CSV table of C-alpha atoms and ligand atoms in Angstrom, one decimal:
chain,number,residue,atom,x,y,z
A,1,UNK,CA,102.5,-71.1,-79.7
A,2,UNK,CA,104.4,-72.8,-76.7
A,3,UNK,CA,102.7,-75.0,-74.8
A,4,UNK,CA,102.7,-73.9,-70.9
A,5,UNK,CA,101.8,-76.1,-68.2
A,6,UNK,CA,98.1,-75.9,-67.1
A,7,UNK,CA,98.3,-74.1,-63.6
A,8,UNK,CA,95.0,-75.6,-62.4
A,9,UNK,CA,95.8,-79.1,-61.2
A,10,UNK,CA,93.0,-81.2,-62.1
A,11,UNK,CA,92.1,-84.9,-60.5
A,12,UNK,CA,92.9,-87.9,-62.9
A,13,UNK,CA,89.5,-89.6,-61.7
A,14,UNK,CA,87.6,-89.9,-64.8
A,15,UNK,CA,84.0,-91.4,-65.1
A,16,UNK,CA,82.7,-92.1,-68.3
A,17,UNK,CA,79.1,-91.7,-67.9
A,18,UNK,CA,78.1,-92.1,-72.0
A,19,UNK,CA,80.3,-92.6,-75.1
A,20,UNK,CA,81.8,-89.1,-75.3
A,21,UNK,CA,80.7,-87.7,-71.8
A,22,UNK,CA,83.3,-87.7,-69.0
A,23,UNK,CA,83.0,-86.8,-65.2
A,24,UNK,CA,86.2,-85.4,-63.8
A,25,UNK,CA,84.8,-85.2,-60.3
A,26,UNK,CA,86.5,-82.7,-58.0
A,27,UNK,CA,88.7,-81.7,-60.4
A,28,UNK,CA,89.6,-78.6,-58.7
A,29,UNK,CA,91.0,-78.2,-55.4
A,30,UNK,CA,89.3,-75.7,-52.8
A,31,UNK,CA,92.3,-73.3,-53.4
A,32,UNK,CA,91.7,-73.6,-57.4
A,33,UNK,CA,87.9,-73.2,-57.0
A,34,UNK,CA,88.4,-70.1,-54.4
A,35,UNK,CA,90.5,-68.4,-57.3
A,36,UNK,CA,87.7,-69.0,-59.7
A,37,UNK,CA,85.6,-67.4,-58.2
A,38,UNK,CA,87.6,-64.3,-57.6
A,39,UNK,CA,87.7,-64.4,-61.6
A,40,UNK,CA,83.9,-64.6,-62.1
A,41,UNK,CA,83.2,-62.4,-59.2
A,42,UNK,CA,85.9,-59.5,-61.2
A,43,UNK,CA,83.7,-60.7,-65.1
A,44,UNK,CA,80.3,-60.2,-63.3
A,45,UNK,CA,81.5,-56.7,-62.0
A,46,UNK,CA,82.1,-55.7,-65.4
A,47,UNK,CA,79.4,-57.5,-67.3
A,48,UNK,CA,76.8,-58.2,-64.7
A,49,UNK,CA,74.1,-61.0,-64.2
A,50,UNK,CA,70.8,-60.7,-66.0
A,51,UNK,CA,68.1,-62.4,-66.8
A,52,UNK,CA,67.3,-63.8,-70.1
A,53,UNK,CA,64.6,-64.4,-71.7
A,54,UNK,CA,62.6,-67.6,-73.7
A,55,UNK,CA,62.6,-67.7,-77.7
A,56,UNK,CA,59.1,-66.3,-78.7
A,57,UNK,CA,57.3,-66.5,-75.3
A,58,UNK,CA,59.7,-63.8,-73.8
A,59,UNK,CA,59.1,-65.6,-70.6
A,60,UNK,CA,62.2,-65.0,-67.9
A,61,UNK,CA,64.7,-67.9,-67.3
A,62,UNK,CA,65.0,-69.2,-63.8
A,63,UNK,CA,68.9,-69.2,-64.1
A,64,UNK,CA,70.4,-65.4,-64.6
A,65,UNK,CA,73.1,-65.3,-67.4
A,66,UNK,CA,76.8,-63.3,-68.0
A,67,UNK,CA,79.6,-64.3,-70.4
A,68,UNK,CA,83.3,-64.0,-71.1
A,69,UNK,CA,85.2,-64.6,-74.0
A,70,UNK,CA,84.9,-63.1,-77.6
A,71,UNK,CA,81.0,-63.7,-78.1
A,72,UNK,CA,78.8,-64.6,-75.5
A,73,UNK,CA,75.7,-67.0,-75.6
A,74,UNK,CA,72.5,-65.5,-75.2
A,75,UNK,CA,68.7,-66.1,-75.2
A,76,UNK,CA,66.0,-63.4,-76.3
A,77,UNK,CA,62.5,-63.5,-77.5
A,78,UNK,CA,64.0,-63.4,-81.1
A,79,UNK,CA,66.2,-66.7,-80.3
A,80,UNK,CA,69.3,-68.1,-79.3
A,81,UNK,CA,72.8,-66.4,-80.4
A,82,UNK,CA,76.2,-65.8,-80.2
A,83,UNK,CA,76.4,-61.9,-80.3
A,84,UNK,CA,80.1,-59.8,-78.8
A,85,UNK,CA,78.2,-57.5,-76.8
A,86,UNK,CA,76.3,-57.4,-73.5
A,87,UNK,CA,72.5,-57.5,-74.4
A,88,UNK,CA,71.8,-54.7,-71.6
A,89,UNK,CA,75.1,-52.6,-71.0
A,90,UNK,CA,76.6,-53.1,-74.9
A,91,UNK,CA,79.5,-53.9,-73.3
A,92,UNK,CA,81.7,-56.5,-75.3
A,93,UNK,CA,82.4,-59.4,-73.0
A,94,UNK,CA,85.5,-59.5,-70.2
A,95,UNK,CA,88.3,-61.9,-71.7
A,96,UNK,CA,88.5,-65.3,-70.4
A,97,UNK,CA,90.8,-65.6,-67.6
A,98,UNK,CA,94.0,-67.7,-68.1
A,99,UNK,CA,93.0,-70.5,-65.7
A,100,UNK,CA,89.8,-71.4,-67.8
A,101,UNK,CA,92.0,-71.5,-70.7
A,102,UNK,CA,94.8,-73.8,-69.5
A,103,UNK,CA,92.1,-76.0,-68.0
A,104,UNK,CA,90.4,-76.3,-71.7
A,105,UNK,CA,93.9,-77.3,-72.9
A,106,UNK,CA,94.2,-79.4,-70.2
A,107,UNK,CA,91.1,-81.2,-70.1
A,108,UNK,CA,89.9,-81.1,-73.7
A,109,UNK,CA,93.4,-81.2,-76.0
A,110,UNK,CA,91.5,-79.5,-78.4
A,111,UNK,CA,93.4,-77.0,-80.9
A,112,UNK,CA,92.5,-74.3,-80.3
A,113,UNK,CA,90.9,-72.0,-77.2
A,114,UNK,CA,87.3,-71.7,-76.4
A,115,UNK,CA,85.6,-68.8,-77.9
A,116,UNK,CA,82.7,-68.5,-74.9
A,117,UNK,CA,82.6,-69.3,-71.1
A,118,UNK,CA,78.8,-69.0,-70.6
A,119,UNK,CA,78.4,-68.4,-66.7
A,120,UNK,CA,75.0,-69.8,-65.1
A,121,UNK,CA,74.0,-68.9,-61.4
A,122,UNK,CA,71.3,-70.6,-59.8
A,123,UNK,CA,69.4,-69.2,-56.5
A,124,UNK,CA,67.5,-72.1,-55.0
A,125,UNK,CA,64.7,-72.8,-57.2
A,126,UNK,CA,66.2,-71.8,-60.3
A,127,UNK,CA,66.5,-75.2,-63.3
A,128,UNK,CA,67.5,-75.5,-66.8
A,129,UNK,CA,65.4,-77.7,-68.7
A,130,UNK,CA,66.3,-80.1,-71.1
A,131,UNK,CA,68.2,-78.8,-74.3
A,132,UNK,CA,70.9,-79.4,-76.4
A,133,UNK,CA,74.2,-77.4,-76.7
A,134,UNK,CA,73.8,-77.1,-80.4
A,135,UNK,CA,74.1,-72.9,-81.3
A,136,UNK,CA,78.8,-73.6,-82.0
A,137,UNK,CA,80.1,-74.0,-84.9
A,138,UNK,CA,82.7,-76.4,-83.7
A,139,UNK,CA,80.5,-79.5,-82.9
A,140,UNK,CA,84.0,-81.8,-82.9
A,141,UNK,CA,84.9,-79.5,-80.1
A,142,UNK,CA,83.5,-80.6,-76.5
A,143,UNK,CA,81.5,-78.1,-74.0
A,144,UNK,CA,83.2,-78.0,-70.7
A,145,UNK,CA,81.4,-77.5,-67.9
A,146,UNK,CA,82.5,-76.4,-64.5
A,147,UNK,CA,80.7,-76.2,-61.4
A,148,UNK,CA,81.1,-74.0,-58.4
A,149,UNK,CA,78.9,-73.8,-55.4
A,150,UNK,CA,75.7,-75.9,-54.1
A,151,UNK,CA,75.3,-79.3,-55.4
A,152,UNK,CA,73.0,-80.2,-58.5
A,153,UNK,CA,70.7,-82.7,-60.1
A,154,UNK,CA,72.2,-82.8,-64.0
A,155,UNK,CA,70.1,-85.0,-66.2
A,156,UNK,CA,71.9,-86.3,-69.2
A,157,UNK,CA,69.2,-87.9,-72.3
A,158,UNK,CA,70.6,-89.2,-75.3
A,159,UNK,CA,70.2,-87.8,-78.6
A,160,UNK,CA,66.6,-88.0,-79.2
A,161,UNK,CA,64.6,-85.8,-76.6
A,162,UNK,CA,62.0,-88.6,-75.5
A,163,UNK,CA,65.1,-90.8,-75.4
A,164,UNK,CA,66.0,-92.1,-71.9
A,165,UNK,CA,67.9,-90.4,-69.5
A,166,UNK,CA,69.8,-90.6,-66.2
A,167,UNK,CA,71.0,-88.4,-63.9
A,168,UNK,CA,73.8,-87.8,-61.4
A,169,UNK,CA,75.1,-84.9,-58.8
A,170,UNK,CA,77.5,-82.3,-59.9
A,171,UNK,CA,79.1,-81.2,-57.0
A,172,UNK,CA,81.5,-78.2,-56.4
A,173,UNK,CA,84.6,-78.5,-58.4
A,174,UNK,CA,83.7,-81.3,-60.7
A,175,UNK,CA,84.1,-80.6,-64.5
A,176,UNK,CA,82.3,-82.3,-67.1
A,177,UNK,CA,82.6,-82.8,-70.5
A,178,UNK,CA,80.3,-83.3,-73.5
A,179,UNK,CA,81.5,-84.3,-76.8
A,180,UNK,CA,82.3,-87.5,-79.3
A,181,UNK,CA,78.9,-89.7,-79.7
A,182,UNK,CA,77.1,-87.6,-77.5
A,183,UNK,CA,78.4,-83.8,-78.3
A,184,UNK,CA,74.3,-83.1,-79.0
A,185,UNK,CA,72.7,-85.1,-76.4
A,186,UNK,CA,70.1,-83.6,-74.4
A,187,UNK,CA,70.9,-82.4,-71.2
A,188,UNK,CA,69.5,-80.1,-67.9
A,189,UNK,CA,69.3,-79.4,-64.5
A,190,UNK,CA,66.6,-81.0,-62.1
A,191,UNK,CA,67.3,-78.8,-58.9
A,192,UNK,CA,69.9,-77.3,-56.5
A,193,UNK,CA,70.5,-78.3,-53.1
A,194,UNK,CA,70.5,-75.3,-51.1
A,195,UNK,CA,73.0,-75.1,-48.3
A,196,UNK,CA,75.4,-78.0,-50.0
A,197,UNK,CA,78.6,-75.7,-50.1
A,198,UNK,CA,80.1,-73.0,-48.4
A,199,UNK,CA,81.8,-71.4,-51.2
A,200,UNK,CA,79.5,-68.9,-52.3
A,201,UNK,CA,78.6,-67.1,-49.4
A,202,UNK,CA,75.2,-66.5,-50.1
A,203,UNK,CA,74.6,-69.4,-51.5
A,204,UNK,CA,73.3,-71.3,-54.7
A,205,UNK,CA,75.3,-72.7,-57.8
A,206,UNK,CA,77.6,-71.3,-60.4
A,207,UNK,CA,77.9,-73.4,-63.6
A,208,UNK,CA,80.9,-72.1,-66.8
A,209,UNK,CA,80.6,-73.8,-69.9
A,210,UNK,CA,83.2,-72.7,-72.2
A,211,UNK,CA,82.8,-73.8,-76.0
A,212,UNK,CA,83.5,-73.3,-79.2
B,301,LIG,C1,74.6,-76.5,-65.7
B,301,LIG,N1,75.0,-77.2,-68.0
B,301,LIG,O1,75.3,-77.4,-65.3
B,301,LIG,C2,74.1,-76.5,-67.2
B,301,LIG,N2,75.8,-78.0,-71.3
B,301,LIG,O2,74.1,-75.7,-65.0
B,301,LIG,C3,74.9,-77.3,-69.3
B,301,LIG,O3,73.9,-76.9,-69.8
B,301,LIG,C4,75.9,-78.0,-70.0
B,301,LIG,O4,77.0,-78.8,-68.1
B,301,LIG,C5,76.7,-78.6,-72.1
B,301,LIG,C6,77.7,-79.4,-71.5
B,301,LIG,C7,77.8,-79.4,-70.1
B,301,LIG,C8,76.9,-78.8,-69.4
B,302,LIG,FE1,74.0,-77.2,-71.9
């Protein structure tokens, strides 16, 4: 198909913070991150927030979970999987909206479209430990990760989990990305700053990862 111009403009401040792990911080504009969140706010009214639960333990996550895109990433006492449908309405998942998409193209170059934008939101305490993204088929395909909202701690390992780690803030509008060398590497999130961004108005932190 005929490549369109990506309507989101995104910074050309790049950080590479590991072989294969790049910061594009405040990629998107306030206007671009506004619209955004009209998207997610229109995918969470038809496939609402819920809260997962842990592989065998059945324990609840901290962070509540929705989807878009053709299959949708989820977590249940039986495991972690890719499934079409909502776990509690059936529902399959809303489509991704065009913005996400011509931001993948943009920011990734990769072939061909993402096939899942997990969406993450955070009150205050919620975290996400350290894990790796490791459930797509496409491993030479990057995750994306966007975040809207309160600021956060991310904590990026290497590929080993008792391996070393560092961490930086993900603020509002930065996108990062995970692939090459470090496509598996561990990763999570330390904490949320409450009261770090007036974008959500009640507060906390939205985070999209769209893969393949
Ligand atoms: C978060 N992000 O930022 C959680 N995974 O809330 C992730 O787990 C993540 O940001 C893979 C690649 C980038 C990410
Ligand atoms: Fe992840």
């Amino acid at each position: 198909s005929e490549h369109q111009a990506a309507k989101v403009p995104i910074s050309s401040q790049k950080l590479e913070i590991a072989s294969g792990v790049t910061l594009l911080s405040c990629a998107l504009d306030t206007a671009s991150q506004t619209t955004l969140l009209g998207e997610i706010r229109k995918i969470s009214s038809k496939a609402p927030l819920y809260t997962p639960t842990m592989p065998r333990t059945g324990k609840p996550w901290t962070v509540r979970m929705t989807n878009c895109g053709p299959l949708g990433w989820v977590s249940d006492r039986s495991g972690y999987r890719y499934q079409p449908d909502h776990p509690e309405t059936g529902d399959p998942w809303p489509a991704i909206p065009q913005m996400l998409l011509d931001l993948w193209d943009e920011a990734t170059g990769y072939p061909a479209p993402p096939e899942c934008c997990l969406v993450n939101f955070y009150a205050d305490k919620a975290r996400m430990g350290l894990h790796r993204d490791e459930d797509e088929q496409a491993l030479d395909a990057p995750v994306l990760s966007i975040s809207l909202g309160d600021t956060a701690t991310f904590r990026l390992g290497g590929l080993e989990r008792k391996g070393k780690t560092q961490s930086f803030k993900l603020h509002s509008g930065d996108v990062l990305l995970i692939g090459g060398d470090n496509r598996l590497a561990y990763h999570g999130i330390d904490r949320v700053f409450p009261n770090t961004s007036t974008l959500l108005k009640d507060g906390g932190r939205i985070n999209l990862t769209l893969r393949r």
